[in-house]
Short mmCIF file of C-alpha atoms in Angstrom, two decimals:
data_model
loop_
_atom_site.label_atom_id
_atom_site.label_comp_id
_atom_site.label_asym_id
_atom_site.label_seq_id
_atom_site.Cartn_x
_atom_site.Cartn_y
_atom_site.Cartn_z
CA MET A 135 74.42 95.44 22.93
CA PHE A 136 73.66 92.22 21.33
CA ARG A 137 75.97 89.13 21.77
CA PHE A 138 75.98 85.34 21.70
CA ASP A 139 77.12 84.06 25.18
CA ASN A 140 78.25 80.72 23.41
CA PRO A 141 79.35 81.79 20.03
CA ILE A 142 81.43 78.57 19.44
CA TYR A 143 78.11 76.71 18.64
CA LEU A 144 77.48 78.97 15.70
CA TRP A 145 79.71 76.78 13.76
CA LEU A 146 76.91 74.33 13.84
CA LEU A 147 75.12 76.56 11.42
CA LEU A 148 77.21 74.85 8.84
CA LEU A 149 74.78 71.97 9.28
CA VAL A 150 71.92 74.00 7.60
CA PRO A 151 73.75 74.12 4.10
CA LEU A 152 75.19 70.50 4.51
CA SER A 153 71.68 68.98 5.20
CA ALA A 154 70.25 70.99 2.20
CA VAL A 155 73.02 69.43 0.01
CA ILE A 156 72.29 65.97 1.24
CA TYR A 157 68.53 66.58 0.69
CA LEU A 158 68.99 67.78 -2.82
CA TYR A 159 71.31 64.75 -3.50
CA SER A 160 68.74 62.40 -2.36
CA VAL A 161 66.00 63.99 -4.42
CA ARG A 162 68.10 63.80 -7.45
CA LYS A 163 68.88 60.02 -6.72
CA TYR A 164 65.14 59.28 -6.12
CA GLY A 165 64.44 60.96 -9.63
CA ARG A 166 67.04 58.73 -11.35
CA ARG A 167 65.47 55.65 -9.80
CA ILE A 168 62.03 56.72 -11.04
CA ARG A 169 63.24 57.27 -14.50
CA ARG A 170 64.93 53.71 -14.47
CA PHE A 171 61.59 52.08 -13.22
CA GLY A 172 59.52 53.75 -15.94
CA ASN A 173 57.90 56.72 -17.58
CA PRO A 174 57.87 59.46 -14.79
CA ALA A 175 54.64 61.13 -16.10
CA LEU A 176 52.88 57.69 -15.99
CA ILE A 177 54.27 57.02 -12.39
CA ARG A 178 52.88 60.49 -11.36
CA GLN A 179 49.45 59.54 -12.56
CA LEU A 180 49.59 56.10 -10.73
CA SER A 181 50.54 58.06 -7.57
CA PRO A 182 48.08 61.01 -7.56
CA MET A 183 48.23 61.47 -3.73
CA LYS A 184 51.97 62.21 -3.69
CA SER A 185 52.85 65.95 -3.41
CA LEU A 186 56.29 67.15 -4.10
CA ARG A 187 55.27 70.66 -3.08
CA ARG A 188 54.39 69.62 0.44
CA MET A 189 57.66 67.56 0.57
CA TRP A 190 59.58 70.81 -0.26
CA ILE A 191 57.69 72.70 2.55
CA LYS A 192 58.30 70.14 5.07
CA PHE A 193 62.01 70.31 4.25
CA ILE A 194 62.12 74.13 4.40
CA LEU A 195 60.34 73.90 7.96
CA SER A 196 62.89 71.33 9.06
CA GLU A 197 65.76 73.60 8.00
CA GLY A 198 64.12 76.59 9.89
CA VAL A 199 63.93 74.58 13.12
CA LEU A 200 67.48 73.37 12.76
CA LEU A 201 68.60 77.15 12.45
CA LEU A 202 66.72 78.22 15.39
CA LEU A 203 67.95 75.38 17.69
CA VAL A 204 71.52 76.34 16.79
CA LEU A 205 70.95 79.93 17.55
CA ILE A 206 69.11 78.96 21.00
CA ILE A 207 72.04 76.87 22.13
CA ALA A 208 74.41 79.80 21.12
CA ARG A 209 72.53 81.84 23.81
CA PRO A 210 71.51 85.28 22.14
CA GLN A 211 71.59 88.11 24.82
CA ILE A 212 70.95 91.80 24.80
CA GLY A 213 72.65 94.23 27.36
CA SER A 214 70.11 95.74 29.36
CA LYS A 215 71.94 97.76 32.20
CA LEU A 216 74.87 100.18 31.60
CA ALA A 217 77.39 100.66 34.40
CA THR A 218 80.23 103.10 34.65
CA ASN A 219 83.52 101.82 36.20
CA LYS A 220 85.43 104.79 37.72
CA HIS A 221 88.00 102.99 39.79
CA ARG A 222 90.45 102.25 37.06
CA GLU A 223 93.60 104.02 35.94
CA GLY A 224 95.19 103.41 32.75
CA ILE A 225 96.24 105.27 29.42
CA GLU A 226 94.42 105.91 26.20
CA THR A 227 95.90 104.96 22.92
CA ILE A 228 94.78 105.50 19.46
CA ILE A 229 96.13 103.07 16.75
CA ALA A 230 96.15 104.57 13.14
CA LEU A 231 96.84 101.81 10.72
CA ASP A 232 97.85 102.34 7.14
CA ILE A 233 95.83 100.04 4.78
CA SER A 234 97.02 101.50 1.53
CA ASN A 235 97.85 98.92 -1.29
CA SER A 236 101.60 99.16 -0.41
CA MET A 237 100.94 97.42 2.90
CA LEU A 238 100.11 94.14 1.04
CA ALA A 239 103.94 93.92 0.20
CA GLU A 240 105.28 90.64 1.61
CA ASP A 241 108.99 91.84 2.59
CA VAL A 242 107.57 91.38 6.19
CA ALA A 243 106.00 87.79 6.79
CA PRO A 244 103.25 87.17 6.09
CA SER A 245 102.54 90.60 4.63
CA ARG A 246 103.08 94.22 6.01
CA LEU A 247 99.34 94.49 6.85
CA GLU A 248 98.90 91.14 8.45
CA LYS A 249 102.21 91.64 10.53
CA SER A 250 100.71 94.93 11.67
CA LYS A 251 97.46 93.41 12.63
CA LEU A 252 99.31 90.76 14.65
CA LEU A 253 101.33 93.50 16.37
CA VAL A 254 98.12 95.43 17.29
CA GLU A 255 96.55 92.24 18.62
CA ASN A 256 99.58 91.57 20.77
CA LEU A 257 99.47 95.09 22.10
CA MET A 258 95.86 94.71 23.17
CA SER A 259 96.59 91.58 24.99
CA ARG A 260 99.00 93.64 27.24
CA PHE A 261 96.27 96.13 28.00
CA SER A 262 94.04 95.78 31.02
CA GLU A 263 92.93 99.00 32.45
CA ASP A 264 93.65 101.00 29.29
CA LYS A 265 91.35 102.45 26.50
CA ILE A 266 92.11 101.78 22.83
CA GLY A 267 90.79 103.18 19.58
CA LEU A 268 91.31 102.31 15.90
CA ILE A 269 91.66 104.33 12.94
CA VAL A 270 92.51 102.99 9.34
CA PHE A 271 93.74 105.29 6.52
CA ALA A 272 95.07 105.39 3.08
CA GLY A 273 93.97 108.64 0.94
CA GLU A 274 91.37 109.10 3.51
CA ALA A 275 91.20 108.32 7.21
CA PHE A 276 88.18 106.81 9.15
CA VAL A 277 87.39 105.81 12.66
CA GLN A 278 87.08 101.89 12.66
CA LEU A 279 86.52 101.80 16.40
CA PRO A 280 85.81 104.68 18.76
CA ILE A 281 88.04 104.58 21.98
CA THR A 282 86.84 101.78 24.25
CA SER A 283 87.94 99.18 26.96
CA ASP A 284 86.23 96.56 24.86
CA TYR A 285 89.15 94.51 23.55
CA VAL A 286 86.98 91.82 22.31
CA SER A 287 85.22 94.19 19.95
CA ALA A 288 88.60 95.75 18.99
CA LYS A 289 89.93 92.33 17.98
CA MET A 290 86.80 91.76 15.92
CA PHE A 291 87.12 94.95 13.94
CA LEU A 292 90.92 94.39 13.52
CA ASP A 293 90.17 90.99 11.80
CA ASN A 294 88.03 92.68 9.16
CA ILE A 295 90.61 95.26 8.15
CA ASN A 296 91.79 95.22 4.35
CA PRO A 297 92.83 97.83 1.87
CA SER A 298 89.18 97.37 0.34
CA LEU A 299 87.76 99.48 3.26
CA ILE A 300 88.98 102.59 1.69
CA GLY A 301 88.52 103.36 -2.07
CA THR A 302 90.84 106.39 -2.18
CA GLN A 303 94.43 105.06 -2.53
CA GLY A 304 97.52 106.96 -1.25
CA THR A 305 98.82 107.53 2.06
CA ASP A 306 97.71 110.66 4.05
CA ILE A 307 99.49 110.30 7.28
CA GLY A 308 98.61 114.00 8.21
CA LYS A 309 94.98 113.31 7.95
CA ALA A 310 95.36 110.25 9.98
CA LEU A 311 97.20 112.02 12.89
CA GLN A 312 94.73 114.76 12.81
CA LEU A 313 91.59 112.41 13.09
CA ALA A 314 93.52 110.42 15.86
CA ALA A 315 94.23 113.50 17.88
CA ASN A 316 90.48 114.34 18.03
CA SER A 317 89.44 110.99 18.84
CA PHE A 318 90.41 110.88 22.61
CA THR A 319 88.22 111.35 25.50
CA PRO A 320 87.56 115.02 26.27
CA ASN A 321 89.13 116.23 29.48
CA SER A 322 90.77 112.93 30.32
CA LYS A 323 93.69 113.12 32.61
CA ALA A 324 95.13 109.90 31.45
CA GLY A 325 98.29 109.76 29.27
CA LYS A 326 97.50 109.70 25.56
CA ALA A 327 99.51 108.29 22.68
CA ILE A 328 99.00 107.76 19.02
CA ILE A 329 100.60 104.49 17.53
CA LEU A 330 100.90 105.08 13.68
CA ILE A 331 101.81 101.92 11.71
CA THR A 332 102.89 102.67 8.22
CA ASP A 333 105.49 102.14 5.61
CA GLY A 334 106.15 105.83 5.48
CA GLU A 335 105.17 106.36 1.87
CA ASP A 336 103.31 109.51 2.41
CA ASN A 337 101.86 111.16 -0.81
CA GLU A 338 100.13 114.22 0.76
CA GLY A 339 102.47 115.81 3.22
CA GLY A 340 101.57 117.77 6.47
CA ALA A 341 102.37 114.82 8.83
CA GLU A 342 105.11 116.57 10.80
CA ALA A 343 102.70 119.65 11.41
CA MET A 344 99.99 117.41 12.74
CA ALA A 345 102.41 115.46 14.84
CA LYS A 346 103.54 118.80 16.42
CA GLN A 347 99.93 119.85 17.04
CA ALA A 348 99.25 116.45 18.71
CA ARG A 349 102.27 117.12 21.02
CA SER A 350 100.89 120.44 21.92
CA LYS A 351 97.84 118.80 23.31
CA GLY A 352 99.92 116.25 25.39
CA ILE A 353 99.64 113.43 23.03
CA LYS A 354 102.86 111.58 22.20
CA VAL A 355 103.08 110.17 18.70
CA PHE A 356 104.80 106.73 18.04
CA ILE A 357 105.73 105.57 14.71
CA LEU A 358 106.03 101.87 13.67
CA GLY A 359 107.91 101.73 10.40
CA ILE A 360 106.95 98.37 8.72
CA GLY A 361 108.79 96.97 5.73
CA SER A 362 112.28 96.62 4.21
CA ARG A 363 114.55 99.20 2.92
CA GLN A 364 115.19 97.13 -0.17
CA GLY A 365 111.56 97.35 -0.84
CA ALA A 366 109.14 94.71 -2.51
CA VAL A 367 106.49 94.34 -5.23
CA ILE A 368 102.83 94.76 -4.32
CA PRO A 369 100.73 91.52 -4.89
CA MET A 370 97.23 91.94 -5.69
CA PRO A 371 94.32 89.62 -4.80
CA ASP A 372 94.05 87.94 -8.21
CA GLY A 373 97.66 86.76 -7.92
CA SER A 374 99.03 89.43 -10.08
CA GLU A 375 101.55 92.39 -9.19
CA LEU A 376 100.56 96.17 -8.94
CA LYS A 377 102.02 97.90 -12.05
CA THR A 378 102.43 101.33 -13.39
CA SER A 379 100.67 102.70 -16.49
CA ASP A 380 103.83 101.62 -18.37
CA GLY A 381 103.32 98.03 -17.25
CA GLU A 382 106.25 98.20 -14.78
CA PRO A 383 105.81 96.55 -11.39
CA VAL A 384 105.31 99.03 -8.57
CA LYS A 385 108.02 98.55 -5.93
CA THR A 386 107.34 99.99 -2.32
CA HIS A 387 110.13 100.94 0.01
CA LEU A 388 109.95 101.79 3.77
CA ASN A 389 110.58 105.56 4.12
CA GLU A 390 112.52 105.48 7.40
CA GLU A 391 113.72 109.13 7.30
CA MET A 392 109.99 110.39 7.21
CA CYS A 393 108.90 107.98 9.99
CA ARG A 394 111.75 109.29 12.26
CA GLN A 395 110.88 112.98 11.47
CA ILE A 396 107.29 112.41 12.36
CA ALA A 397 108.12 110.63 15.61
CA ALA A 398 110.68 113.50 16.68
CA ALA A 399 107.91 116.05 15.77
CA GLY A 400 105.56 114.27 18.04
CA GLN A 401 108.02 113.59 20.87
CA GLY A 402 107.56 109.92 20.33
CA VAL A 403 109.83 107.03 19.31
CA TYR A 404 110.38 105.51 15.91
CA VAL A 405 110.52 101.71 15.94
CA HIS A 406 111.35 99.61 12.79
CA VAL A 407 108.92 96.48 12.50
CA ASP A 408 110.56 93.30 11.01
CA ASN A 409 110.07 89.69 11.24
CA SER A 410 111.41 89.59 14.95
CA ASN A 411 109.36 90.71 18.01
CA VAL A 412 111.62 93.58 19.07
CA ALA A 413 109.04 96.21 18.14
CA ASP A 414 106.49 94.67 20.70
CA ALA A 415 109.02 94.96 23.55
CA VAL A 416 110.11 98.60 22.65
CA LEU A 417 106.56 99.84 22.27
CA GLY A 418 105.33 98.17 25.47
CA ARG A 419 108.32 99.78 27.39
CA GLU A 420 107.63 103.14 25.87
CA LEU A 421 103.82 103.02 26.65
CA GLY A 422 104.60 102.01 30.19
CA LYS A 423 106.16 105.44 30.78
CA LEU A 424 102.97 107.32 30.05
CA GLN A 425 101.13 108.74 32.88
CA LYS A 426 98.21 106.74 34.09
CA GLY A 427 94.87 108.40 34.88
CA GLU A 428 91.23 107.63 35.84
CA ILE A 429 89.49 105.76 33.04
CA ASN A 430 85.62 105.96 32.90
CA ASN A 431 84.60 102.84 31.38
CA VAL A 432 80.84 102.32 30.35
CA VAL A 433 80.11 98.68 29.96
CA TYR A 434 76.85 96.35 29.81
CA SER A 435 76.75 94.85 33.24
CA ASP A 436 73.54 92.57 32.73
CA PHE A 437 72.42 90.73 29.86
CA ASP A 438 68.89 89.38 29.26
CA GLU A 439 68.58 85.99 27.52
CA GLN A 440 66.79 86.24 24.26
CA PHE A 441 66.18 82.42 23.33
CA GLN A 442 62.45 82.54 24.46
CA ALA A 443 61.21 84.03 21.20
CA LEU A 444 63.28 81.64 19.06
CA ALA A 445 62.21 78.58 21.18
CA LEU A 446 58.67 79.63 20.59
CA LEU A 447 59.02 79.97 16.90
CA ALA A 448 60.75 76.52 16.67
CA VAL A 449 57.76 74.83 18.28
CA ILE A 450 55.42 76.55 15.83
CA LEU A 451 57.40 75.44 13.01
CA LEU A 452 57.54 71.83 14.44
CA MET A 453 53.77 71.92 14.88
CA VAL A 454 53.30 73.04 11.28
CA ASP A 455 55.67 70.32 10.04
CA VAL A 456 53.62 67.80 11.87
CA LEU A 457 50.37 69.05 10.47
CA VAL A 458 51.53 69.35 6.76
CA LEU A 459 51.33 65.79 5.37
CA GLU A 460 53.39 64.76 2.28
CA ARG A 461 50.18 63.40 0.50
CA LYS A 462 47.57 65.48 -0.89
CA LYS A 463 44.15 65.71 0.42
CA SER A 464 41.74 63.28 -1.07
#
């Protein structure tokens, strides 16, 4: 596993394009001064030793050194040893998140999707000894993150979720539940739960059957219904609204009846998500009732520093920069 031990310093990478902009500005300013002084072609003849090509080479070498120095202070590391921690007890939770276009509706602030992501992040903050997995779905369902105890990675994957991850639109809740039920750790004695976050606009059917199938495996299905009963239009990235083939705005409504039916089939609980924090409290309380079991957690226990190769490369670039003169050879 690769990581940066001090990732905050990666913000310094912005200095690379910034210095390039400053250098390009200074080159243009120098060119304007030359043109004011006289004929550029004549001036080049009067300065035959000056090499613009060598100047650019030295600049690129300097940029490379700056890039490497930033990466070095961010401390790149590679996990070198795997360790299994067996002395933990917790539950296993798979979160299935609806990312269809209807989740862009803004009847829940800032939007249904962003509110859902915030809800999941708050849920992860409560976990300590548990495992979590992440599935995204629309017309298709995909495992975004296999079940793990690495909450840092889970939050990173969560940040990158948007409707463009799945090209097939629609909302196939049954397919998401089937995939979630098959994504738990085999033979685990820990309590298992599927948390499905959706507005309930199921276009495919079969969700109740999949919830019952999950229940037969000892998995509880909790449904978080997000959105308003009044409905809302669906904003698109370009600022317009999603419309039908007739040019009418598409209005999406929370289907609470379907959400309740799926939760009942999975012996779970339906919770309505609005602009309050009630859903967080209810879900936390329900998950706390699940039986805890032994969690085998495989983690990287030792990390080796990888800055040495970058430092050697930076030294080589510095030496080349010193050896390359801005003037041509006589």
